[in-house]
Coordinates of C-alpha atoms in Angstrom, one line a residue:
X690 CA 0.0 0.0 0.0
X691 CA 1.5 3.1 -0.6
X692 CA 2.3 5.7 1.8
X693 CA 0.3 9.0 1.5
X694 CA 0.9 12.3 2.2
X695 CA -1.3 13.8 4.6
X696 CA -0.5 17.1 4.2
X697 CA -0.5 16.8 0.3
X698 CA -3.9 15.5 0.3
X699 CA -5.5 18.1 2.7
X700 CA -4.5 20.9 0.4
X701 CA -5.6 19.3 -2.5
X702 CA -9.0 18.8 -1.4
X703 CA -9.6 15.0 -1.8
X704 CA -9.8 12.1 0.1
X705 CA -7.6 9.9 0.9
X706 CA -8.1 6.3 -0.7
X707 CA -10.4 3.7 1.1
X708 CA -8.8 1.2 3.1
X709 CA -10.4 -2.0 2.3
X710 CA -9.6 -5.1 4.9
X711 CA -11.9 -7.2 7.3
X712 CA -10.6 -6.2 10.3
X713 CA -8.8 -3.1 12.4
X714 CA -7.2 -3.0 15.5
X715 CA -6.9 -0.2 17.3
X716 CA -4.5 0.1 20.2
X717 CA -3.7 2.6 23.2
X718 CA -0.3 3.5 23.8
X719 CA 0.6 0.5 25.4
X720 CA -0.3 -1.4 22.1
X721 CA -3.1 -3.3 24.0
X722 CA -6.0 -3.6 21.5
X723 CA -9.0 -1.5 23.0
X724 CA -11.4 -0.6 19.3
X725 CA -11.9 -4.2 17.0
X726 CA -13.9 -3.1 13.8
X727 CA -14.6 -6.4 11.8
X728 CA -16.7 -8.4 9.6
X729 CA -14.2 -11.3 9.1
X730 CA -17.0 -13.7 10.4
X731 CA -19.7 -12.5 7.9
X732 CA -21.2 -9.9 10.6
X733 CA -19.8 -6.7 10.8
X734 CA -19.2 -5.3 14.7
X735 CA -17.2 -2.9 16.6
X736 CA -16.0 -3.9 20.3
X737 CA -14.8 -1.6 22.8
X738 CA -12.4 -3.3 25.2
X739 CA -11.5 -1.8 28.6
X740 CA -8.6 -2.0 30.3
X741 CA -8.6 -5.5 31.8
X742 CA -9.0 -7.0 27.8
X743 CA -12.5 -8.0 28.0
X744 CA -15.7 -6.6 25.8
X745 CA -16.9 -3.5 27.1
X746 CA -19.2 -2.4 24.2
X747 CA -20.3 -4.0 21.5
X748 CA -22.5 -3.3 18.7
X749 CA -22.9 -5.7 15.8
X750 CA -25.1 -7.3 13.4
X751 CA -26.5 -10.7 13.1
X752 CA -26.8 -13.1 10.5
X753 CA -30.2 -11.2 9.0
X754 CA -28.8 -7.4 9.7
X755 CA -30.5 -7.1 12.7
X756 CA -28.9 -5.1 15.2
X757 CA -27.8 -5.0 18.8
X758 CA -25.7 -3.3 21.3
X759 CA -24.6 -4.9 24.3
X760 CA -23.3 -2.6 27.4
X761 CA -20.8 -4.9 29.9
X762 CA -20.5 -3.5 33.4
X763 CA -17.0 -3.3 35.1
X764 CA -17.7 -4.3 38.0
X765 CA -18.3 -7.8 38.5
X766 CA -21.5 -9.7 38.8
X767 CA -23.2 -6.5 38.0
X768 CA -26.2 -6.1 35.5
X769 CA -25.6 -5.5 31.9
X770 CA -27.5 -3.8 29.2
X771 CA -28.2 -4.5 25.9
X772 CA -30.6 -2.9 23.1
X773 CA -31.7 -4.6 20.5
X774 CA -33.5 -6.2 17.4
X775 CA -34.6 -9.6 16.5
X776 CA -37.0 -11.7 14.7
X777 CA -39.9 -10.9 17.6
X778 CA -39.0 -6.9 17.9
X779 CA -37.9 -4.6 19.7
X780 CA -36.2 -5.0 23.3
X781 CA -34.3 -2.8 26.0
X782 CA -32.8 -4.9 28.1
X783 CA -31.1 -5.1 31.9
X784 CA -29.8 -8.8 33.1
X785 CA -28.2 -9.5 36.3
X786 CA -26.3 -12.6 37.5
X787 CA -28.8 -15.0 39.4
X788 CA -31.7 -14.5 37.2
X789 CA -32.9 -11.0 37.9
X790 CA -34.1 -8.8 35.1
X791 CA -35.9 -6.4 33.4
X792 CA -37.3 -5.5 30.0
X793 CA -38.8 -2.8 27.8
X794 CA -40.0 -3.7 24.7
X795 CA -42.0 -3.7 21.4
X796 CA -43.1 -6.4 19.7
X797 CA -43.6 -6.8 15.5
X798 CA -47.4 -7.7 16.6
X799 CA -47.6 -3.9 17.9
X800 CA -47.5 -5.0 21.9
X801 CA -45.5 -3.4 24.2
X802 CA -44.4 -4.2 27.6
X803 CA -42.5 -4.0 30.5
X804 CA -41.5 -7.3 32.4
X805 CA -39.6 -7.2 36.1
X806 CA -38.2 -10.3 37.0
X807 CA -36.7 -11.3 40.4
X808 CA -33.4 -12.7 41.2
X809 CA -34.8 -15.8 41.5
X810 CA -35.8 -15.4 37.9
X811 CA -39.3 -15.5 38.4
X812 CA -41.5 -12.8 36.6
X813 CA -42.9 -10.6 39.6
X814 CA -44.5 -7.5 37.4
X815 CA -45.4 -7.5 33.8
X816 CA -47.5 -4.5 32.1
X817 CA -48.4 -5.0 28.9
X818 CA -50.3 -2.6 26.2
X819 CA -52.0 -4.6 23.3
X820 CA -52.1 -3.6 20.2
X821 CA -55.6 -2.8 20.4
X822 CA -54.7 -0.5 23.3
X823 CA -55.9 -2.8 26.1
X824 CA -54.0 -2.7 29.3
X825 CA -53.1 -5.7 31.6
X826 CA -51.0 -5.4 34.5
X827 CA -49.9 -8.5 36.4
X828 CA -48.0 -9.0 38.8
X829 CA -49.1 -5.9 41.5
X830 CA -50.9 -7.6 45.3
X831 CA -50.5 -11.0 43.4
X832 CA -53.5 -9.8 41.2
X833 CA -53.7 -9.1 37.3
X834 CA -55.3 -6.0 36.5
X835 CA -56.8 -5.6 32.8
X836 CA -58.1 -2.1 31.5
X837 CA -59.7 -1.3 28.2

């Protein structure tokens, strides 16, 4: 490849040439890798790597260009996010070591929701908005509660 000059190219006005590879590395000044950009397994993504190597970010798509991105928490055993897109709809998403979580989300079918799960991973509080606009909460003094 050859080598350009930056300063040649910024006073002409034009772009430097694409570079066209499957994957880039970028490292911090200690040359440990901290940005990965790739689609070398058929799925392009870009990780974020802290410090300590692992995934910190990651935002990628899947096999039918849906997308996600998936937040890692530094300290250990605590929840994680992630936001994304598959073949049911639309989810935000908070998971916790043991089973607890909770959800926001949107199906394709046009319902929406918001489930709260214990860390026993049993669903405590659900509330859910039909398509149609009817309401059911569940969940709330062990009852369900359904509104029109």
């Amino acid at each position: 490849m050859p080598i350009i000059d930056v300063q040649e190219h910024c006073m002409q006005h034009t772009p430097p040439p694409p570079i066209v590879t499957s994957e880039v590395r970028i490292v911090d000044a200690a040359g440990a890798p901290r940005i990965l950009m790739s689609a070398a397994k058929g799925t392009p993504s870009i990780v974020l790597t802290g410090r300590d190597a692992k995934p910190a970010v990651t935002v990628q798509l899947d096999e039918q260009d849906r997308p996600s991105v998936k937040l890692a928490n530094p300290v250990a055993g605590g929840p994680t996010a992630a936001i994304e897109i598959d073949d049911k709809g639309a989810h935000v998403k908070f998971d916790r070591a043991g089973g607890a979580s909770s959800y926001l989300f949107l199906n394709n079918a046009g319902v929406s929701g918001m489930v709260l799960v214990a860390s026993q991973g049993v669903r405590r509080v659900s509330v859910l908005v039909a398509a149609d606009g009817k309401v059911t909460i569940d969940g709330l003094n062990g009852k369900a509660t359904t509104a029109p």
